[in-house]
mmCIF file with all atom_site columns, C-alpha atoms in Angstrom:
data_model
loop_
_atom_site.group_PDB
_atom_site.id
_atom_site.type_symbol
_atom_site.label_atom_id
_atom_site.label_alt_id
_atom_site.label_comp_id
_atom_site.label_asym_id
_atom_site.label_entity_id
_atom_site.label_seq_id
_atom_site.pdbx_PDB_ins_code
_atom_site.Cartn_x
_atom_site.Cartn_y
_atom_site.Cartn_z
_atom_site.occupancy
_atom_site.B_iso_or_equiv
_atom_site.pdbx_formal_charge
_atom_site.auth_seq_id
_atom_site.auth_comp_id
_atom_site.auth_asym_id
_atom_site.auth_atom_id
_atom_site.pdbx_PDB_model_num
ATOM 1   C CA . UNK Q 1 1   ? 0.000   0.000   0.000   1.00 46.00 ? 1   UNK Q CA 1
ATOM 2   C CA . UNK Q 1 2   ? 1.697   3.259   -1.150  1.00 48.00 ? 2   UNK Q CA 1
ATOM 3   C CA . UNK Q 1 3   ? 2.290   6.169   1.278   1.00 52.00 ? 3   UNK Q CA 1
ATOM 4   C CA . UNK Q 1 4   ? 0.760   9.529   0.538   1.00 54.00 ? 4   UNK Q CA 1
ATOM 5   C CA . UNK Q 1 5   ? 3.314   12.238  -0.569  1.00 54.00 ? 5   UNK Q CA 1
ATOM 6   C CA . UNK Q 1 6   ? 4.720   14.344  2.194   1.00 54.00 ? 6   UNK Q CA 1
ATOM 7   C CA . UNK Q 1 7   ? 3.408   17.883  2.456   1.00 55.00 ? 7   UNK Q CA 1
ATOM 8   C CA . UNK Q 1 8   ? 5.986   20.657  1.959   1.00 53.00 ? 8   UNK Q CA 1
ATOM 9   C CA . UNK Q 1 9   ? 6.879   22.646  4.982   1.00 52.00 ? 9   UNK Q CA 1
ATOM 10  C CA . UNK Q 1 10  ? 5.077   25.954  5.140   1.00 51.00 ? 10  UNK Q CA 1
ATOM 11  C CA . UNK Q 1 11  ? 7.244   29.009  4.329   1.00 51.00 ? 11  UNK Q CA 1
ATOM 12  C CA . UNK Q 1 12  ? 7.943   31.432  7.110   1.00 53.00 ? 12  UNK Q CA 1
ATOM 13  C CA . UNK Q 1 13  ? 6.595   34.846  6.389   1.00 50.00 ? 13  UNK Q CA 1
ATOM 14  C CA . UNK Q 1 14  ? 9.311   37.509  6.534   1.00 48.00 ? 14  UNK Q CA 1
ATOM 15  C CA . UNK Q 1 15  ? 8.459   41.193  6.363   1.00 46.00 ? 15  UNK Q CA 1
ATOM 16  C CA . UNK Q 1 16  ? 9.355   42.729  3.022   1.00 48.00 ? 16  UNK Q CA 1
ATOM 17  C CA . UNK Q 1 17  ? 11.204  45.643  4.610   1.00 45.00 ? 17  UNK Q CA 1
ATOM 18  C CA . UNK Q 1 18  ? 13.381  43.318  6.610   1.00 46.00 ? 18  UNK Q CA 1
ATOM 19  C CA . UNK Q 1 19  ? 14.265  41.241  3.498   1.00 43.00 ? 19  UNK Q CA 1
ATOM 20  C CA . UNK Q 1 20  ? 15.284  44.364  1.548   1.00 42.00 ? 20  UNK Q CA 1
ATOM 21  C CA . UNK Q 1 21  ? 17.280  45.674  4.451   1.00 41.00 ? 21  UNK Q CA 1
ATOM 22  C CA . UNK Q 1 22  ? 19.011  42.348  4.929   1.00 45.00 ? 22  UNK Q CA 1
ATOM 23  C CA . UNK Q 1 23  ? 19.882  42.034  1.221   1.00 44.00 ? 23  UNK Q CA 1
ATOM 24  C CA . UNK Q 1 24  ? 21.223  45.595  0.999   1.00 45.00 ? 24  UNK Q CA 1
ATOM 25  C CA . UNK Q 1 25  ? 23.340  45.294  4.085   1.00 47.00 ? 25  UNK Q CA 1
ATOM 26  C CA . UNK Q 1 26  ? 23.632  47.442  7.161   1.00 46.00 ? 26  UNK Q CA 1
ATOM 27  C CA . UNK Q 1 27  ? 24.796  50.506  5.233   1.00 45.00 ? 27  UNK Q CA 1
ATOM 28  C CA . UNK Q 1 28  ? 21.542  50.812  3.304   1.00 45.00 ? 28  UNK Q CA 1
ATOM 29  C CA . UNK Q 1 29  ? 19.623  52.014  6.324   1.00 45.00 ? 29  UNK Q CA 1
ATOM 30  C CA . UNK Q 1 30  ? 20.174  55.789  5.734   1.00 43.00 ? 30  UNK Q CA 1
ATOM 31  C CA . UNK Q 1 31  ? 18.082  58.507  7.240   1.00 49.00 ? 31  UNK Q CA 1
ATOM 32  C CA . UNK Q 1 32  ? 15.514  60.058  4.964   1.00 54.00 ? 32  UNK Q CA 1
ATOM 33  C CA . UNK Q 1 33  ? 17.044  63.558  5.329   1.00 57.00 ? 33  UNK Q CA 1
ATOM 34  C CA . UNK Q 1 34  ? 20.469  62.356  4.143   1.00 53.00 ? 34  UNK Q CA 1
ATOM 35  C CA . UNK Q 1 35  ? 18.901  60.697  1.102   1.00 54.00 ? 35  UNK Q CA 1
ATOM 36  C CA . UNK Q 1 36  ? 17.055  63.873  0.186   1.00 61.00 ? 36  UNK Q CA 1
ATOM 37  C CA . UNK Q 1 37  ? 20.217  65.994  0.552   1.00 59.00 ? 37  UNK Q CA 1
ATOM 38  C CA . UNK Q 1 38  ? 22.186  63.644  -1.681  1.00 57.00 ? 38  UNK Q CA 1
ATOM 39  C CA . UNK Q 1 39  ? 19.491  63.710  -4.357  1.00 59.00 ? 39  UNK Q CA 1
ATOM 40  C CA . UNK Q 1 40  ? 19.342  67.522  -4.266  1.00 61.00 ? 40  UNK Q CA 1
ATOM 41  C CA . UNK Q 1 41  ? 23.141  67.835  -4.594  1.00 57.00 ? 41  UNK Q CA 1
ATOM 42  C CA . UNK Q 1 42  ? 23.159  65.486  -7.579  1.00 54.00 ? 42  UNK Q CA 1
ATOM 43  C CA . UNK Q 1 43  ? 20.425  67.476  -9.291  1.00 52.00 ? 43  UNK Q CA 1
ATOM 44  C CA . UNK Q 1 44  ? 22.301  70.748  -8.716  1.00 53.00 ? 44  UNK Q CA 1
ATOM 45  C CA . UNK Q 1 45  ? 25.545  69.360  -10.124 1.00 50.00 ? 45  UNK Q CA 1
ATOM 46  C CA . UNK Q 1 46  ? 23.893  68.016  -13.258 1.00 51.00 ? 46  UNK Q CA 1
ATOM 47  C CA . UNK Q 1 47  ? 21.886  71.189  -13.959 1.00 49.00 ? 47  UNK Q CA 1
ATOM 48  C CA . UNK Q 1 48  ? 23.435  73.535  -16.600 1.00 51.00 ? 48  UNK Q CA 1
ATOM 49  C CA . UNK Q 1 49  ? 24.955  76.803  -15.332 1.00 50.00 ? 49  UNK Q CA 1
ATOM 50  C CA . UNK Q 1 50  ? 23.187  79.878  -16.690 1.00 49.00 ? 50  UNK Q CA 1
ATOM 51  C CA . UNK Q 1 51  ? 25.580  82.359  -18.384 1.00 48.00 ? 51  UNK Q CA 1
ATOM 52  C CA . UNK Q 1 52  ? 24.541  85.960  -18.908 1.00 49.00 ? 52  UNK Q CA 1
ATOM 53  C CA . UNK Q 1 53  ? 24.299  86.677  -22.585 1.00 50.00 ? 53  UNK Q CA 1
ATOM 54  C CA . UNK Q 1 54  ? 26.402  89.557  -23.922 1.00 48.00 ? 54  UNK Q CA 1
ATOM 55  C CA . UNK Q 1 55  ? 24.349  92.524  -25.035 1.00 50.00 ? 55  UNK Q CA 1
ATOM 56  C CA . UNK Q 1 56  ? 23.868  92.623  -28.752 1.00 50.00 ? 56  UNK Q CA 1
ATOM 57  C CA . UNK Q 1 57  ? 25.106  95.869  -30.230 1.00 50.00 ? 57  UNK Q CA 1
ATOM 58  C CA . UNK Q 1 58  ? 22.694  97.747  -32.367 1.00 53.00 ? 58  UNK Q CA 1
ATOM 59  C CA . UNK Q 1 59  ? 24.508  99.666  -35.072 1.00 53.00 ? 59  UNK Q CA 1
ATOM 60  C CA . UNK Q 1 60  ? 21.696  102.147 -35.539 1.00 49.00 ? 60  UNK Q CA 1
ATOM 61  C CA . UNK Q 1 61  ? 21.431  102.837 -31.804 1.00 52.00 ? 61  UNK Q CA 1
ATOM 62  C CA . UNK Q 1 62  ? 25.195  103.057 -31.306 1.00 53.00 ? 62  UNK Q CA 1
ATOM 63  C CA . UNK Q 1 63  ? 25.558  105.411 -34.214 1.00 54.00 ? 63  UNK Q CA 1
ATOM 64  C CA . UNK Q 1 64  ? 23.046  107.989 -33.016 1.00 54.00 ? 64  UNK Q CA 1
ATOM 65  C CA . UNK Q 1 65  ? 23.567  107.486 -29.287 1.00 54.00 ? 65  UNK Q CA 1
ATOM 66  C CA . UNK Q 1 66  ? 24.950  110.533 -27.447 1.00 55.00 ? 66  UNK Q CA 1
ATOM 67  C CA . UNK Q 1 67  ? 28.654  110.440 -26.685 1.00 56.00 ? 67  UNK Q CA 1
ATOM 68  C CA . UNK Q 1 68  ? 29.592  109.455 -23.174 1.00 60.00 ? 68  UNK Q CA 1
ATOM 69  C CA . UNK Q 1 69  ? 31.290  112.206 -21.205 1.00 52.00 ? 69  UNK Q CA 1
ATOM 70  C CA . UNK Q 1 70  ? 34.922  111.673 -20.306 1.00 54.00 ? 70  UNK Q CA 1
ATOM 71  C CA . UNK Q 1 71  ? 35.080  111.095 -16.537 1.00 51.00 ? 71  UNK Q CA 1
ATOM 72  C CA . UNK Q 1 72  ? 38.634  112.476 -16.331 1.00 55.00 ? 72  UNK Q CA 1
ATOM 73  C CA . UNK Q 1 73  ? 39.179  115.344 -18.740 1.00 50.00 ? 73  UNK Q CA 1
ATOM 74  C CA . UNK Q 1 74  ? 42.770  116.121 -19.627 1.00 54.00 ? 74  UNK Q CA 1
ATOM 75  C CA . UNK Q 1 75  ? 44.153  119.228 -17.908 1.00 50.00 ? 75  UNK Q CA 1
ATOM 76  C CA . UNK Q 1 76  ? 44.668  122.276 -20.075 1.00 46.00 ? 76  UNK Q CA 1
ATOM 77  C CA . UNK Q 1 77  ? 48.224  123.478 -20.675 1.00 49.00 ? 77  UNK Q CA 1
ATOM 78  C CA . UNK Q 1 78  ? 49.467  126.454 -18.733 1.00 47.00 ? 78  UNK Q CA 1
ATOM 79  C CA . UNK Q 1 79  ? 49.586  128.577 -21.885 1.00 42.00 ? 79  UNK Q CA 1
ATOM 80  C CA . UNK Q 1 80  ? 45.849  128.120 -22.364 1.00 41.00 ? 80  UNK Q CA 1
ATOM 81  C CA . UNK Q 1 81  ? 45.136  129.201 -18.790 1.00 41.00 ? 81  UNK Q CA 1
ATOM 82  C CA . UNK Q 1 82  ? 47.074  132.440 -19.131 1.00 48.00 ? 82  UNK Q CA 1
ATOM 83  C CA . UNK Q 1 83  ? 45.092  135.395 -20.449 1.00 47.00 ? 83  UNK Q CA 1
ATOM 84  C CA . UNK Q 1 84  ? 46.152  136.613 -23.857 1.00 46.00 ? 84  UNK Q CA 1
ATOM 85  C CA . UNK Q 1 85  ? 48.308  139.713 -23.736 1.00 54.00 ? 85  UNK Q CA 1
ATOM 86  C CA . UNK Q 1 86  ? 46.488  142.750 -25.031 1.00 61.00 ? 86  UNK Q CA 1
ATOM 87  C CA . UNK Q 1 87  ? 48.420  144.926 -27.458 1.00 59.00 ? 87  UNK Q CA 1
ATOM 88  C CA . UNK Q 1 88  ? 47.704  148.613 -27.623 1.00 68.00 ? 88  UNK Q CA 1
ATOM 89  C CA . UNK Q 1 89  ? 46.444  149.414 -31.148 1.00 68.00 ? 89  UNK Q CA 1
ATOM 90  C CA . UNK Q 1 90  ? 48.597  152.542 -31.191 1.00 68.00 ? 90  UNK Q CA 1
ATOM 91  C CA . UNK Q 1 91  ? 51.716  150.504 -30.442 1.00 71.00 ? 91  UNK Q CA 1
ATOM 92  C CA . UNK Q 1 92  ? 50.737  147.769 -32.892 1.00 70.00 ? 92  UNK Q CA 1
ATOM 93  C CA . UNK Q 1 93  ? 50.366  150.237 -35.776 1.00 76.00 ? 93  UNK Q CA 1
ATOM 94  C CA . UNK Q 1 94  ? 53.163  152.648 -34.866 1.00 75.00 ? 94  UNK Q CA 1
ATOM 95  C CA . UNK Q 1 95  ? 55.663  150.919 -37.158 1.00 77.00 ? 95  UNK Q CA 1
ATOM 96  C CA . UNK Q 1 96  ? 53.628  151.963 -40.179 1.00 82.00 ? 96  UNK Q CA 1
ATOM 97  C CA . UNK Q 1 97  ? 54.230  155.680 -39.565 1.00 83.00 ? 97  UNK Q CA 1
ATOM 98  C CA . UNK Q 1 98  ? 57.808  155.537 -38.181 1.00 86.00 ? 98  UNK Q CA 1
ATOM 99  C CA . UNK Q 1 99  ? 61.177  154.803 -39.667 1.00 87.00 ? 99  UNK Q CA 1
ATOM 100 C CA . UNK Q 1 100 ? 62.956  151.652 -38.559 1.00 85.00 ? 100 UNK Q CA 1
ATOM 101 C CA . UNK Q 1 101 ? 65.680  153.525 -36.673 1.00 88.00 ? 101 UNK Q CA 1
ATOM 102 C CA . UNK Q 1 102 ? 63.027  155.395 -34.633 1.00 89.00 ? 102 UNK Q CA 1
ATOM 103 C CA . UNK Q 1 103 ? 61.061  152.332 -33.491 1.00 91.00 ? 103 UNK Q CA 1
ATOM 104 C CA . UNK Q 1 104 ? 61.121  151.220 -29.862 1.00 90.00 ? 104 UNK Q CA 1
ATOM 105 C CA . UNK Q 1 105 ? 61.510  147.597 -28.778 1.00 91.00 ? 105 UNK Q CA 1
ATOM 106 C CA . UNK Q 1 106 ? 57.828  147.395 -27.785 1.00 90.00 ? 106 UNK Q CA 1
ATOM 107 C CA . UNK Q 1 107 ? 56.740  148.691 -31.193 1.00 90.00 ? 107 UNK Q CA 1
ATOM 108 C CA . UNK Q 1 108 ? 59.061  146.248 -32.923 1.00 90.00 ? 108 UNK Q CA 1
ATOM 109 C CA . UNK Q 1 109 ? 57.698  143.277 -30.948 1.00 91.00 ? 109 UNK Q CA 1
ATOM 110 C CA . UNK Q 1 110 ? 54.132  144.353 -31.725 1.00 90.00 ? 110 UNK Q CA 1
ATOM 111 C CA . UNK Q 1 111 ? 54.690  143.977 -35.462 1.00 91.00 ? 111 UNK Q CA 1
ATOM 112 C CA . UNK Q 1 112 ? 52.936  141.022 -37.144 1.00 90.00 ? 112 UNK Q CA 1
ATOM 113 C CA . UNK Q 1 113 ? 54.896  137.834 -37.777 1.00 90.00 ? 113 UNK Q CA 1
ATOM 114 C CA . UNK Q 1 114 ? 54.489  138.260 -41.515 1.00 91.00 ? 114 UNK Q CA 1
ATOM 115 C CA . UNK Q 1 115 ? 56.645  141.407 -41.337 1.00 92.00 ? 115 UNK Q CA 1
ATOM 116 C CA . UNK Q 1 116 ? 59.631  139.555 -39.889 1.00 95.00 ? 116 UNK Q CA 1
ATOM 117 C CA . UNK Q 1 117 ? 62.902  141.042 -41.148 1.00 94.00 ? 117 UNK Q CA 1
ATOM 118 C CA . UNK Q 1 118 ? 61.265  143.620 -43.355 1.00 93.00 ? 118 UNK Q CA 1
ATOM 119 C CA . UNK Q 1 119 ? 63.115  146.808 -44.276 1.00 93.00 ? 119 UNK Q CA 1
ATOM 120 C CA . UNK Q 1 120 ? 62.203  148.602 -41.048 1.00 93.00 ? 120 UNK Q CA 1
ATOM 121 C CA . UNK Q 1 121 ? 63.375  145.772 -38.835 1.00 94.00 ? 121 UNK Q CA 1
ATOM 122 C CA . UNK Q 1 122 ? 66.615  145.495 -40.780 1.00 95.00 ? 122 UNK Q CA 1
ATOM 123 C CA . UNK Q 1 123 ? 67.125  149.233 -40.388 1.00 95.00 ? 123 UNK Q CA 1
ATOM 124 C CA . UNK Q 1 124 ? 66.457  148.961 -36.641 1.00 95.00 ? 124 UNK Q CA 1
ATOM 125 C CA . UNK Q 1 125 ? 69.122  146.283 -36.118 1.00 96.00 ? 125 UNK Q CA 1
ATOM 126 C CA . UNK Q 1 126 ? 71.585  147.980 -38.453 1.00 96.00 ? 126 UNK Q CA 1
ATOM 127 C CA . UNK Q 1 127 ? 71.467  151.124 -36.312 1.00 95.00 ? 127 UNK Q CA 1
ATOM 128 C CA . UNK Q 1 128 ? 71.820  149.075 -33.117 1.00 95.00 ? 128 UNK Q CA 1
ATOM 129 C CA . UNK Q 1 129 ? 74.815  147.132 -34.426 1.00 96.00 ? 129 UNK Q CA 1
ATOM 130 C CA . UNK Q 1 130 ? 76.522  150.272 -35.668 1.00 96.00 ? 130 UNK Q CA 1
ATOM 131 C CA . UNK Q 1 131 ? 75.983  151.995 -32.324 1.00 95.00 ? 131 UNK Q CA 1
ATOM 132 C CA . UNK Q 1 132 ? 77.423  148.998 -30.486 1.00 94.00 ? 132 UNK Q CA 1
ATOM 133 C CA . UNK Q 1 133 ? 80.425  149.024 -32.815 1.00 94.00 ? 133 UNK Q CA 1
ATOM 134 C CA . UNK Q 1 134 ? 81.064  152.725 -32.161 1.00 93.00 ? 134 UNK Q CA 1
ATOM 135 C CA . UNK Q 1 135 ? 80.891  152.181 -28.387 1.00 91.00 ? 135 UNK Q CA 1
ATOM 136 C CA . UNK Q 1 136 ? 83.436  149.367 -28.536 1.00 90.00 ? 136 UNK Q CA 1
ATOM 137 C CA . UNK Q 1 137 ? 85.833  151.402 -30.652 1.00 88.00 ? 137 UNK Q CA 1
ATOM 138 C CA . UNK Q 1 138 ? 85.526  154.290 -28.215 1.00 86.00 ? 138 UNK Q CA 1
ATOM 139 C CA . UNK Q 1 139 ? 86.328  151.994 -25.283 1.00 81.00 ? 139 UNK Q CA 1
ATOM 140 C CA . UNK Q 1 140 ? 89.342  150.646 -27.138 1.00 77.00 ? 140 UNK Q CA 1
ATOM 141 C CA . UNK Q 1 141 ? 90.667  154.192 -27.606 1.00 74.00 ? 141 UNK Q CA 1
ATOM 142 C CA . UNK Q 1 142 ? 90.264  154.924 -23.904 1.00 73.00 ? 142 UNK Q CA 1
ATOM 143 C CA . UNK Q 1 143 ? 92.161  151.752 -23.041 1.00 71.00 ? 143 UNK Q CA 1
ATOM 144 C CA . UNK Q 1 144 ? 95.072  152.811 -25.217 1.00 69.00 ? 144 UNK Q CA 1
ATOM 145 C CA . UNK Q 1 145 ? 95.249  156.176 -23.459 1.00 68.00 ? 145 UNK Q CA 1
ATOM 146 C CA . UNK Q 1 146 ? 95.203  154.512 -20.031 1.00 66.00 ? 146 UNK Q CA 1
ATOM 147 C CA . UNK Q 1 147 ? 98.055  152.215 -20.974 1.00 66.00 ? 147 UNK Q CA 1
ATOM 148 C CA . UNK Q 1 148 ? 100.140 155.148 -22.178 1.00 66.00 ? 148 UNK Q CA 1
ATOM 149 C CA . UNK Q 1 149 ? 99.561  157.158 -19.008 1.00 60.00 ? 149 UNK Q CA 1
ATOM 150 C CA . UNK Q 1 150 ? 100.409 154.284 -16.669 1.00 55.00 ? 150 UNK Q CA 1
ATOM 151 C CA . UNK Q 1 151 ? 103.665 153.322 -18.383 1.00 54.00 ? 151 UNK Q CA 1
ATOM 152 C CA . UNK Q 1 152 ? 105.616 155.740 -16.192 1.00 58.00 ? 152 UNK Q CA 1
ATOM 153 C CA . UNK Q 1 153 ? 107.985 154.200 -13.727 1.00 66.00 ? 153 UNK Q CA 1
ATOM 154 C CA . UNK Q 1 154 ? 106.370 153.669 -10.314 1.00 65.00 ? 154 UNK Q CA 1
ATOM 155 C CA . UNK Q 1 155 ? 108.848 153.328 -7.434  1.00 70.00 ? 155 UNK Q CA 1
ATOM 156 C CA . UNK Q 1 156 ? 106.552 151.416 -5.093  1.00 74.00 ? 156 UNK Q CA 1
ATOM 157 C CA . UNK Q 1 157 ? 106.460 147.666 -5.971  1.00 75.00 ? 157 UNK Q CA 1
ATOM 158 C CA . UNK Q 1 158 ? 102.956 147.269 -4.533  1.00 78.00 ? 158 UNK Q CA 1
ATOM 159 C CA . UNK Q 1 159 ? 101.602 150.077 -6.691  1.00 75.00 ? 159 UNK Q CA 1
ATOM 160 C CA . UNK Q 1 160 ? 103.405 148.689 -9.712  1.00 73.00 ? 160 UNK Q CA 1
ATOM 161 C CA . UNK Q 1 161 ? 101.811 145.262 -9.157  1.00 79.00 ? 161 UNK Q CA 1
ATOM 162 C CA . UNK Q 1 162 ? 98.377  146.834 -8.832  1.00 81.00 ? 162 UNK Q CA 1
ATOM 163 C CA . UNK Q 1 163 ? 98.806  148.775 -12.081 1.00 76.00 ? 163 UNK Q CA 1
ATOM 164 C CA . UNK Q 1 164 ? 100.004 145.677 -13.933 1.00 78.00 ? 164 UNK Q CA 1
ATOM 165 C CA . UNK Q 1 165 ? 97.004  143.694 -12.696 1.00 82.00 ? 165 UNK Q CA 1
ATOM 166 C CA . UNK Q 1 166 ? 94.653  146.428 -13.869 1.00 80.00 ? 166 UNK Q CA 1
ATOM 167 C CA . UNK Q 1 167 ? 96.373  146.459 -17.258 1.00 78.00 ? 167 UNK Q CA 1
ATOM 168 C CA . UNK Q 1 168 ? 95.994  142.684 -17.609 1.00 82.00 ? 168 UNK Q CA 1
ATOM 169 C CA . UNK Q 1 169 ? 92.307  142.835 -16.722 1.00 83.00 ? 169 UNK Q CA 1
ATOM 170 C CA . UNK Q 1 170 ? 91.688  145.677 -19.143 1.00 81.00 ? 170 UNK Q CA 1
ATOM 171 C CA . UNK Q 1 171 ? 93.533  143.894 -21.927 1.00 82.00 ? 171 UNK Q CA 1
ATOM 172 C CA . UNK Q 1 172 ? 91.424  140.768 -21.428 1.00 86.00 ? 172 UNK Q CA 1
ATOM 173 C CA . UNK Q 1 173 ? 88.303  142.906 -21.627 1.00 84.00 ? 173 UNK Q CA 1
ATOM 174 C CA . UNK Q 1 174 ? 89.549  144.557 -24.808 1.00 84.00 ? 174 UNK Q CA 1
ATOM 175 C CA . UNK Q 1 175 ? 90.303  141.113 -26.275 1.00 87.00 ? 175 UNK Q CA 1
ATOM 176 C CA . UNK Q 1 176 ? 86.679  140.046 -25.747 1.00 89.00 ? 176 UNK Q CA 1
ATOM 177 C CA . UNK Q 1 177 ? 85.517  143.293 -27.293 1.00 88.00 ? 177 UNK Q CA 1
ATOM 178 C CA . UNK Q 1 178 ? 87.809  142.700 -30.273 1.00 90.00 ? 178 UNK Q CA 1
ATOM 179 C CA . UNK Q 1 179 ? 86.103  139.357 -30.886 1.00 92.00 ? 179 UNK Q CA 1
ATOM 180 C CA . UNK Q 1 180 ? 82.724  141.047 -30.522 1.00 94.00 ? 180 UNK Q CA 1
ATOM 181 C CA . UNK Q 1 181 ? 83.739  143.659 -33.114 1.00 94.00 ? 181 UNK Q CA 1
ATOM 182 C CA . UNK Q 1 182 ? 84.458  140.834 -35.523 1.00 95.00 ? 182 UNK Q CA 1
ATOM 183 C CA . UNK Q 1 183 ? 80.984  139.362 -34.937 1.00 96.00 ? 183 UNK Q CA 1
ATOM 184 C CA . UNK Q 1 184 ? 79.403  142.778 -35.436 1.00 96.00 ? 184 UNK Q CA 1
ATOM 185 C CA . UNK Q 1 185 ? 81.152  143.130 -38.777 1.00 96.00 ? 185 UNK Q CA 1
ATOM 186 C CA . UNK Q 1 186 ? 79.842  139.704 -39.807 1.00 96.00 ? 186 UNK Q CA 1
ATOM 187 C CA . UNK Q 1 187 ? 76.310  140.647 -38.722 1.00 96.00 ? 187 UNK Q CA 1
ATOM 188 C CA . UNK Q 1 188 ? 76.433  143.843 -40.780 1.00 96.00 ? 188 UNK Q CA 1
ATOM 189 C CA . UNK Q 1 189 ? 77.489  141.758 -43.771 1.00 96.00 ? 189 UNK Q CA 1
ATOM 190 C CA . UNK Q 1 190 ? 74.558  139.405 -43.169 1.00 96.00 ? 190 UNK Q CA 1
ATOM 191 C CA . UNK Q 1 191 ? 72.235  142.420 -43.147 1.00 95.00 ? 191 UNK Q CA 1
ATOM 192 C CA . UNK Q 1 192 ? 73.465  143.368 -46.598 1.00 93.00 ? 192 UNK Q CA 1
ATOM 193 C CA . UNK Q 1 193 ? 73.090  139.813 -47.936 1.00 94.00 ? 193 UNK Q CA 1
ATOM 194 C CA . UNK Q 1 194 ? 69.584  139.284 -46.496 1.00 92.00 ? 194 UNK Q CA 1
ATOM 195 C CA . UNK Q 1 195 ? 70.640  136.404 -44.216 1.00 94.00 ? 195 UNK Q CA 1
ATOM 196 C CA . UNK Q 1 196 ? 70.353  138.331 -40.959 1.00 96.00 ? 196 UNK Q CA 1
ATOM 197 C CA . UNK Q 1 197 ? 67.751  137.091 -38.472 1.00 95.00 ? 197 UNK Q CA 1
ATOM 198 C CA . UNK Q 1 198 ? 67.719  133.462 -39.656 1.00 96.00 ? 198 UNK Q CA 1
ATOM 199 C CA . UNK Q 1 199 ? 69.476  130.472 -38.096 1.00 96.00 ? 199 UNK Q CA 1
ATOM 200 C CA . UNK Q 1 200 ? 72.618  129.247 -39.859 1.00 94.00 ? 200 UNK Q CA 1
ATOM 201 C CA . UNK Q 1 201 ? 71.833  125.589 -39.113 1.00 92.00 ? 201 UNK Q CA 1
ATOM 202 C CA . UNK Q 1 202 ? 68.068  125.297 -39.536 1.00 93.00 ? 202 UNK Q CA 1
ATOM 203 C CA . UNK Q 1 203 ? 67.156  128.402 -41.537 1.00 93.00 ? 203 UNK Q CA 1
ATOM 204 C CA . UNK Q 1 204 ? 64.360  129.200 -39.086 1.00 94.00 ? 204 UNK Q CA 1
ATOM 205 C CA . UNK Q 1 205 ? 63.778  132.709 -37.695 1.00 96.00 ? 205 UNK Q CA 1
ATOM 206 C CA . UNK Q 1 206 ? 65.959  133.474 -34.686 1.00 96.00 ? 206 UNK Q CA 1
ATOM 207 C CA . UNK Q 1 207 ? 63.303  135.719 -33.167 1.00 95.00 ? 207 UNK Q CA 1
ATOM 208 C CA . UNK Q 1 208 ? 63.122  139.415 -32.386 1.00 95.00 ? 208 UNK Q CA 1
ATOM 209 C CA . UNK Q 1 209 ? 63.473  138.979 -28.623 1.00 94.00 ? 209 UNK Q CA 1
ATOM 210 C CA . UNK Q 1 210 ? 66.708  136.994 -28.973 1.00 95.00 ? 210 UNK Q CA 1
ATOM 211 C CA . UNK Q 1 211 ? 68.142  139.439 -31.508 1.00 96.00 ? 211 UNK Q CA 1
ATOM 212 C CA . UNK Q 1 212 ? 67.380  142.371 -29.220 1.00 95.00 ? 212 UNK Q CA 1
ATOM 213 C CA . UNK Q 1 213 ? 69.255  140.686 -26.380 1.00 94.00 ? 213 UNK Q CA 1
ATOM 214 C CA . UNK Q 1 214 ? 72.105  139.596 -28.671 1.00 95.00 ? 214 UNK Q CA 1
ATOM 215 C CA . UNK Q 1 215 ? 72.140  141.330 -32.067 1.00 95.00 ? 215 UNK Q CA 1
ATOM 216 C CA . UNK Q 1 216 ? 75.073  139.199 -33.275 1.00 96.00 ? 216 UNK Q CA 1
ATOM 217 C CA . UNK Q 1 217 ? 73.242  135.881 -32.771 1.00 96.00 ? 217 UNK Q CA 1
ATOM 218 C CA . UNK Q 1 218 ? 73.477  133.502 -35.732 1.00 95.00 ? 218 UNK Q CA 1
ATOM 219 C CA . UNK Q 1 219 ? 71.659  130.508 -34.202 1.00 95.00 ? 219 UNK Q CA 1
ATOM 220 C CA . UNK Q 1 220 ? 68.178  130.053 -32.835 1.00 94.00 ? 220 UNK Q CA 1
ATOM 221 C CA . UNK Q 1 221 ? 67.822  129.298 -29.136 1.00 94.00 ? 221 UNK Q CA 1
ATOM 222 C CA . UNK Q 1 222 ? 67.190  125.573 -29.776 1.00 94.00 ? 222 UNK Q CA 1
ATOM 223 C CA . UNK Q 1 223 ? 70.182  125.254 -32.108 1.00 94.00 ? 223 UNK Q CA 1
ATOM 224 C CA . UNK Q 1 224 ? 72.414  127.100 -29.636 1.00 93.00 ? 224 UNK Q CA 1
ATOM 225 C CA . UNK Q 1 225 ? 71.370  124.752 -26.827 1.00 93.00 ? 225 UNK Q CA 1
ATOM 226 C CA . UNK Q 1 226 ? 72.107  121.703 -28.996 1.00 93.00 ? 226 UNK Q CA 1
ATOM 227 C CA . UNK Q 1 227 ? 75.558  123.055 -29.848 1.00 91.00 ? 227 UNK Q CA 1
ATOM 228 C CA . UNK Q 1 228 ? 76.384  123.762 -26.207 1.00 92.00 ? 228 UNK Q CA 1
ATOM 229 C CA . UNK Q 1 229 ? 75.249  120.256 -25.253 1.00 92.00 ? 229 UNK Q CA 1
ATOM 230 C CA . UNK Q 1 230 ? 77.533  118.720 -27.897 1.00 89.00 ? 230 UNK Q CA 1
ATOM 231 C CA . UNK Q 1 231 ? 80.440  120.809 -26.658 1.00 87.00 ? 231 UNK Q CA 1
ATOM 232 C CA . UNK Q 1 232 ? 79.889  119.557 -23.109 1.00 88.00 ? 232 UNK Q CA 1
ATOM 233 C CA . UNK Q 1 233 ? 79.686  115.939 -24.260 1.00 88.00 ? 233 UNK Q CA 1
ATOM 234 C CA . UNK Q 1 234 ? 82.491  115.835 -26.836 1.00 83.00 ? 234 UNK Q CA 1
ATOM 235 C CA . UNK Q 1 235 ? 84.537  118.944 -26.047 1.00 68.00 ? 235 UNK Q CA 1
ATOM 236 C CA . UNK Q 1 236 ? 85.508  121.732 -28.406 1.00 58.00 ? 236 UNK Q CA 1
#
């Protein structure tokens, strides 16, 4: 007589949560707040970063837009801040009625730039150079007379030494005046040739103010400074 088949043992019911927790291990039991924070951080990292778009230039608007004021304007030069010198109309027009030899320095400086080295200005400097030449020749004659008077024998050695020192000083002064006489003669020749008043190196006008201070000048102020600088650097 055959035995009836044995009944399978009934399965033990295990809570679903416990099975999942057991399969995942002890580390899977995380707090709900930590899980939410991790999910939020992942979403933030994967989200694209918004970049501000550059403004699109509008040619029409940029063309007719008002100019922006300069926040730091450049300072004006000192010449622009100085008030312009006012010239008396009588002084400015006096050269038209006077001869060149009768003009004053103020009237000469008031002449327009276009009249530089005209006949009246040339006449003015010719008279000044000739007067300077006459003064130097007169001083040279006085020096000769002094030397003749003091050539007498002086018994006192101290007085003799003093006279000799005065003679040496006067002779050095006359030597400088002799060189100046040579420059005056050259300036008078330049007046006749039409080269007077213009720089020998650059050909530019020397300027009335410089010629009044030094009528024998042959170089402009800039050219003279360059020459003096070269002499200091390289010697004579």
